[in-house]
């Protein structure tokens, strides 16, 4: 039992250390009492706490964690490289005018940056992109796009986690648009 308690304490310390970059994760895992005990409770967390009263909301935030854990569990047994054919295409439109295209594997865990030239989009998707760009949003917009064909220069390496490359991917405020 002592080993389990030591592990829990170690993980809590790791979450506390990352509280500035992942405040909602720290709040959800440590709670106000855990943050106060470590001297890390401040006004930033009290503003999050008022928005986290719904238990279902907290569960949705950690759905991503469950999918990543499942991915790692299955990948340890049998290392299969996801195929690009079953992937989903996303476009990130940044307010600075820069766009980023990404393929997301069928598990929704790993991502691969691609160029605009590597994906053939239908006219409807092009119209959708134009409409979103015309909104001039101050936040990055993430759009899920259907595509006709992929013409990749090389096989995807799947080196990025989805939550690192798609802003707002399954966190508190979603900028994802279907």
PDB file of C-alpha atoms in Angstrom:
ATOM      1  CA  UNK A   1       0.000   0.000   0.000  1.00  0.00           C
ATOM      2  CA  UNK A   2       2.889   2.329   0.738  1.00  0.00           C
ATOM      3  CA  UNK A   3       4.143   1.934  -2.835  1.00  0.00           C
ATOM      4  CA  UNK A   4       0.757   2.969  -4.221  1.00  0.00           C
ATOM      5  CA  UNK A   5       0.693   6.005  -1.934  1.00  0.00           C
ATOM      6  CA  UNK A   6       4.202   6.944  -3.055  1.00  0.00           C
ATOM      7  CA  UNK A   7       3.133   6.639  -6.698  1.00  0.00           C
ATOM      8  CA  UNK A   8       0.055   8.802  -6.118  1.00  0.00           C
ATOM      9  CA  UNK A   9       2.191  11.413  -4.343  1.00  0.00           C
ATOM     10  CA  UNK A  10       4.756  11.370  -7.171  1.00  0.00           C
ATOM     11  CA  UNK A  11       2.046  11.835  -9.818  1.00  0.00           C
ATOM     12  CA  UNK A  12       0.434  14.629  -7.798  1.00  0.00           C
ATOM     13  CA  UNK A  13       3.809  16.380  -7.595  1.00  0.00           C
ATOM     14  CA  UNK A  14       4.254  16.057 -11.371  1.00  0.00           C
ATOM     15  CA  UNK A  15       0.791  17.531 -11.987  1.00  0.00           C
ATOM     16  CA  UNK A  16       1.530  20.351  -9.536  1.00  0.00           C
ATOM     17  CA  UNK A  17       4.802  21.146 -11.322  1.00  0.00           C
ATOM     18  CA  UNK A  18       2.922  21.462 -14.637  1.00  0.00           C
ATOM     19  CA  UNK A  19       0.099  23.579 -13.159  1.00  0.00           C
ATOM     20  CA  UNK A  20       1.057  26.739 -15.072  1.00  0.00           C
ATOM     21  CA  UNK A  21       0.826  25.032 -18.465  1.00  0.00           C
ATOM     22  CA  UNK A  22      -2.060  22.661 -17.612  1.00  0.00           C
ATOM     23  CA  UNK A  23      -4.111  24.474 -14.936  1.00  0.00           C
ATOM     24  CA  UNK A  24      -7.385  22.645 -15.520  1.00  0.00           C
ATOM     25  CA  UNK A  25      -5.661  19.275 -15.316  1.00  0.00           C
ATOM     26  CA  UNK A  26      -4.028  20.332 -12.040  1.00  0.00           C
ATOM     27  CA  UNK A  27      -7.333  21.557 -10.650  1.00  0.00           C
ATOM     28  CA  UNK A  28      -9.228  18.449 -11.711  1.00  0.00           C
ATOM     29  CA  UNK A  29      -6.643  16.032 -10.294  1.00  0.00           C
ATOM     30  CA  UNK A  30      -5.497  17.886  -7.172  1.00  0.00           C
ATOM     31  CA  UNK A  31      -8.550  19.970  -6.341  1.00  0.00           C
ATOM     32  CA  UNK A  32      -8.454  23.148  -4.304  1.00  0.00           C
ATOM     33  CA  UNK A  33      -7.264  21.332  -1.174  1.00  0.00           C
ATOM     34  CA  UNK A  34      -4.350  19.659  -2.977  1.00  0.00           C
ATOM     35  CA  UNK A  35      -3.266  22.921  -4.589  1.00  0.00           C
ATOM     36  CA  UNK A  36      -3.534  24.819  -1.292  1.00  0.00           C
ATOM     37  CA  UNK A  37      -1.527  22.136   0.526  1.00  0.00           C
ATOM     38  CA  UNK A  38       1.294  22.634  -1.970  1.00  0.00           C
ATOM     39  CA  UNK A  39       1.041  26.442  -1.872  1.00  0.00           C
ATOM     40  CA  UNK A  40      -0.189  26.717  -5.448  1.00  0.00           C
ATOM     41  CA  UNK A  41      -3.769  27.996  -5.123  1.00  0.00           C
ATOM     42  CA  UNK A  42      -4.348  31.454  -6.597  1.00  0.00           C
ATOM     43  CA  UNK A  43      -7.064  33.525  -8.274  1.00  0.00           C
ATOM     44  CA  UNK A  44      -6.468  31.814 -11.620  1.00  0.00           C
ATOM     45  CA  UNK A  45      -7.680  28.529 -10.161  1.00  0.00           C
ATOM     46  CA  UNK A  46     -10.669  30.037  -8.387  1.00  0.00           C
ATOM     47  CA  UNK A  47     -11.951  31.314 -11.738  1.00  0.00           C
ATOM     48  CA  UNK A  48     -11.604  27.814 -13.196  1.00  0.00           C
ATOM     49  CA  UNK A  49     -13.290  26.207 -10.196  1.00  0.00           C
ATOM     50  CA  UNK A  50     -16.535  28.114 -10.779  1.00  0.00           C
ATOM     51  CA  UNK A  51     -16.682  26.798 -14.333  1.00  0.00           C
ATOM     52  CA  UNK A  52     -15.965  23.188 -13.318  1.00  0.00           C
ATOM     53  CA  UNK A  53     -19.019  22.468 -11.181  1.00  0.00           C
ATOM     54  CA  UNK A  54     -20.498  19.933 -13.589  1.00  0.00           C
ATOM     55  CA  UNK A  55     -19.015  16.453 -13.137  1.00  0.00           C
ATOM     56  CA  UNK A  56     -19.796  15.512 -16.741  1.00  0.00           C
ATOM     57  CA  UNK A  57     -17.752  18.480 -17.892  1.00  0.00           C
ATOM     58  CA  UNK A  58     -14.726  17.181 -15.988  1.00  0.00           C
ATOM     59  CA  UNK A  59     -15.201  13.731 -17.469  1.00  0.00           C
ATOM     60  CA  UNK A  60     -15.236  15.129 -21.023  1.00  0.00           C
ATOM     61  CA  UNK A  61     -11.952  16.926 -20.366  1.00  0.00           C
ATOM     62  CA  UNK A  62     -10.263  13.636 -19.471  1.00  0.00           C
ATOM     63  CA  UNK A  63     -11.750  11.629 -22.342  1.00  0.00           C
ATOM     64  CA  UNK A  64      -8.597  12.430 -24.295  1.00  0.00           C
ATOM     65  CA  UNK A  65      -6.480  10.940 -21.525  1.00  0.00           C
ATOM     66  CA  UNK A  66      -8.455   7.707 -21.744  1.00  0.00           C
ATOM     67  CA  UNK A  67      -7.991   7.455 -25.501  1.00  0.00           C
ATOM     68  CA  UNK A  68      -4.235   8.047 -25.202  1.00  0.00           C
ATOM     69  CA  UNK A  69      -3.969   5.420 -22.477  1.00  0.00           C
ATOM     70  CA  UNK A  70      -5.889   2.918 -24.608  1.00  0.00           C
ATOM     71  CA  UNK A  71      -3.640   3.698 -27.540  1.00  0.00           C
ATOM     72  CA  UNK A  72      -0.493   3.009 -25.509  1.00  0.00           C
ATOM     73  CA  UNK A  73      -1.883  -0.187 -24.033  1.00  0.00           C
ATOM     74  CA  UNK A  74      -2.685  -1.634 -27.429  1.00  0.00           C
ATOM     75  CA  UNK A  75       0.500  -0.366 -29.038  1.00  0.00           C
ATOM     76  CA  UNK A  76       2.676  -2.187 -26.491  1.00  0.00           C
ATOM     77  CA  UNK A  77       1.183  -5.505 -27.492  1.00  0.00           C
ATOM     78  CA  UNK A  78       1.100  -5.011 -31.211  1.00  0.00           C
ATOM     79  CA  UNK A  79       2.805  -2.057 -32.828  1.00  0.00           C
ATOM     80  CA  UNK A  80       0.719  -1.232 -35.867  1.00  0.00           C
ATOM     81  CA  UNK A  81       1.348   1.914 -37.814  1.00  0.00           C
ATOM     82  CA  UNK A  82      -1.941   3.684 -38.559  1.00  0.00           C
ATOM     83  CA  UNK A  83      -2.688   3.982 -42.244  1.00  0.00           C
ATOM     84  CA  UNK A  84      -3.283   7.343 -43.836  1.00  0.00           C
ATOM     85  CA  UNK A  85      -6.365   5.993 -45.633  1.00  0.00           C
ATOM     86  CA  UNK A  86      -8.420   5.867 -42.433  1.00  0.00           C
ATOM     87  CA  UNK A  87      -7.210   9.242 -41.160  1.00  0.00           C
ATOM     88  CA  UNK A  88      -9.179  12.441 -40.755  1.00  0.00           C
ATOM     89  CA  UNK A  89      -8.021  15.781 -42.138  1.00  0.00           C
ATOM     90  CA  UNK A  90      -8.048  18.937 -40.016  1.00  0.00           C
ATOM     91  CA  UNK A  91      -7.185  22.501 -40.921  1.00  0.00           C
ATOM     92  CA  UNK A  92      -5.990  24.990 -38.314  1.00  0.00           C
ATOM     93  CA  UNK A  93      -6.610  28.590 -39.344  1.00  0.00           C
ATOM     94  CA  UNK A  94      -4.462  30.876 -37.214  1.00  0.00           C
ATOM     95  CA  UNK A  95      -5.430  34.555 -36.740  1.00  0.00           C
ATOM     96  CA  UNK A  96      -2.026  35.581 -38.143  1.00  0.00           C
ATOM     97  CA  UNK A  97      -3.103  34.208 -41.532  1.00  0.00           C
ATOM     98  CA  UNK A  98      -1.072  31.009 -41.403  1.00  0.00           C
ATOM     99  CA  UNK A  99      -2.834  27.695 -42.060  1.00  0.00           C
ATOM    100  CA  UNK A 100      -1.814  24.217 -40.954  1.00  0.00           C
ATOM    101  CA  UNK A 101      -3.160  20.974 -42.383  1.00  0.00           C
ATOM    102  CA  UNK A 102      -2.989  17.806 -40.283  1.00  0.00           C
ATOM    103  CA  UNK A 103      -3.966  14.186 -40.625  1.00  0.00           C
ATOM    104  CA  UNK A 104      -5.261  12.558 -37.443  1.00  0.00           C
ATOM    105  CA  UNK A 105      -5.036   8.784 -37.134  1.00  0.00           C
ATOM    106  CA  UNK A 106      -8.142   6.636 -36.832  1.00  0.00           C
ATOM    107  CA  UNK A 107      -7.736   6.447 -33.032  1.00  0.00           C
ATOM    108  CA  UNK A 108      -7.752  10.243 -32.757  1.00  0.00           C
ATOM    109  CA  UNK A 109      -4.487  10.231 -30.810  1.00  0.00           C
ATOM    110  CA  UNK A 110      -1.591  10.862 -33.208  1.00  0.00           C
ATOM    111  CA  UNK A 111      -1.255  13.538 -35.897  1.00  0.00           C
ATOM    112  CA  UNK A 112       0.862  14.221 -38.954  1.00  0.00           C
ATOM    113  CA  UNK A 113       1.398  17.674 -40.487  1.00  0.00           C
ATOM    114  CA  UNK A 114       0.852  17.743 -44.243  1.00  0.00           C
ATOM    115  CA  UNK A 115       0.972  20.431 -46.899  1.00  0.00           C
ATOM    116  CA  UNK A 116      -2.064  21.861 -48.675  1.00  0.00           C
ATOM    117  CA  UNK A 117      -0.861  20.267 -51.888  1.00  0.00           C
ATOM    118  CA  UNK A 118      -0.994  16.764 -50.378  1.00  0.00           C
ATOM    119  CA  UNK A 119      -4.759  16.775 -49.839  1.00  0.00           C
ATOM    120  CA  UNK A 120      -7.410  17.057 -52.568  1.00  0.00           C
ATOM    121  CA  UNK A 121     -10.497  18.753 -51.137  1.00  0.00           C
ATOM    122  CA  UNK A 122     -14.004  18.868 -52.602  1.00  0.00           C
ATOM    123  CA  UNK A 123     -15.495  22.239 -53.554  1.00  0.00           C
ATOM    124  CA  UNK A 124     -17.758  22.121 -50.487  1.00  0.00           C
ATOM    125  CA  UNK A 125     -14.713  21.950 -48.189  1.00  0.00           C
ATOM    126  CA  UNK A 126     -13.061  24.864 -50.013  1.00  0.00           C
ATOM    127  CA  UNK A 127     -16.224  26.910 -49.481  1.00  0.00           C
ATOM    128  CA  UNK A 128     -16.249  25.969 -45.794  1.00  0.00           C
ATOM    129  CA  UNK A 129     -12.633  27.147 -45.440  1.00  0.00           C
ATOM    130  CA  UNK A 130     -13.415  30.450 -47.130  1.00  0.00           C
ATOM    131  CA  UNK A 131     -16.443  31.021 -44.859  1.00  0.00           C
ATOM    132  CA  UNK A 132     -14.448  30.367 -41.680  1.00  0.00           C
ATOM    133  CA  UNK A 133     -11.561  32.571 -42.826  1.00  0.00           C
ATOM    134  CA  UNK A 134     -13.962  35.421 -43.549  1.00  0.00           C
ATOM    135  CA  UNK A 135     -15.010  35.439 -39.874  1.00  0.00           C
ATOM    136  CA  UNK A 136     -11.532  36.733 -38.873  1.00  0.00           C
ATOM    137  CA  UNK A 137     -11.729  35.104 -35.449  1.00  0.00           C
ATOM    138  CA  UNK A 138      -9.165  36.183 -32.826  1.00  0.00           C
ATOM    139  CA  UNK A 139      -8.618  32.531 -31.853  1.00  0.00           C
ATOM    140  CA  UNK A 140      -7.313  29.708 -34.007  1.00  0.00           C
ATOM    141  CA  UNK A 141     -10.143  27.844 -35.721  1.00  0.00           C
ATOM    142  CA  UNK A 142      -9.885  24.091 -36.226  1.00  0.00           C
ATOM    143  CA  UNK A 143     -11.984  22.597 -39.011  1.00  0.00           C
ATOM    144  CA  UNK A 144     -12.579  18.927 -39.725  1.00  0.00           C
ATOM    145  CA  UNK A 145     -12.475  18.475 -43.496  1.00  0.00           C
ATOM    146  CA  UNK A 146     -13.620  15.680 -45.726  1.00  0.00           C
ATOM    147  CA  UNK A 147     -11.206  15.006 -48.542  1.00  0.00           C
ATOM    148  CA  UNK A 148     -11.390  13.284 -51.896  1.00  0.00           C
ATOM    149  CA  UNK A 149      -7.857  11.958 -52.015  1.00  0.00           C
ATOM    150  CA  UNK A 150      -4.468  12.120 -50.348  1.00  0.00           C
ATOM    151  CA  UNK A 151      -1.341  12.521 -52.439  1.00  0.00           C
ATOM    152  CA  UNK A 152       1.301  12.232 -49.715  1.00  0.00           C
ATOM    153  CA  UNK A 153       4.962  12.745 -50.516  1.00  0.00           C
ATOM    154  CA  UNK A 154       5.893  10.196 -47.823  1.00  0.00           C
ATOM    155  CA  UNK A 155       4.172   7.855 -45.383  1.00  0.00           C
ATOM    156  CA  UNK A 156       3.037   9.577 -42.172  1.00  0.00           C
ATOM    157  CA  UNK A 157       5.347   9.118 -39.187  1.00  0.00           C
ATOM    158  CA  UNK A 158       2.649  10.010 -36.613  1.00  0.00           C
ATOM    159  CA  UNK A 159       5.133  11.832 -34.365  1.00  0.00           C
ATOM    160  CA  UNK A 160       2.763  14.405 -32.830  1.00  0.00           C
ATOM    161  CA  UNK A 161      -0.047  14.067 -30.317  1.00  0.00           C
ATOM    162  CA  UNK A 162      -3.316  15.572 -31.490  1.00  0.00           C
ATOM    163  CA  UNK A 163      -3.681  17.831 -28.453  1.00  0.00           C
ATOM    164  CA  UNK A 164      -0.261  19.365 -29.205  1.00  0.00           C
ATOM    165  CA  UNK A 165      -1.075  20.399 -32.785  1.00  0.00           C
ATOM    166  CA  UNK A 166      -4.834  21.077 -32.763  1.00  0.00           C
ATOM    167  CA  UNK A 167      -5.616  24.080 -30.547  1.00  0.00           C
ATOM    168  CA  UNK A 168      -8.645  23.469 -28.350  1.00  0.00           C
ATOM    169  CA  UNK A 169      -8.750  19.731 -28.969  1.00  0.00           C
ATOM    170  CA  UNK A 170     -10.979  18.370 -26.193  1.00  0.00           C
ATOM    171  CA  UNK A 171     -10.141  20.951 -23.583  1.00  0.00           C
ATOM    172  CA  UNK A 172     -12.387  23.471 -21.865  1.00  0.00           C
ATOM    173  CA  UNK A 173     -13.162  25.777 -24.774  1.00  0.00           C
ATOM    174  CA  UNK A 174     -13.318  23.978 -28.067  1.00  0.00           C
ATOM    175  CA  UNK A 175     -12.508  25.815 -31.280  1.00  0.00           C
ATOM    176  CA  UNK A 176     -13.197  22.701 -33.332  1.00  0.00           C
ATOM    177  CA  UNK A 177     -15.754  23.214 -36.084  1.00  0.00           C
ATOM    178  CA  UNK A 178     -17.419  20.466 -38.105  1.00  0.00           C
TER     179      UNK A 178
END
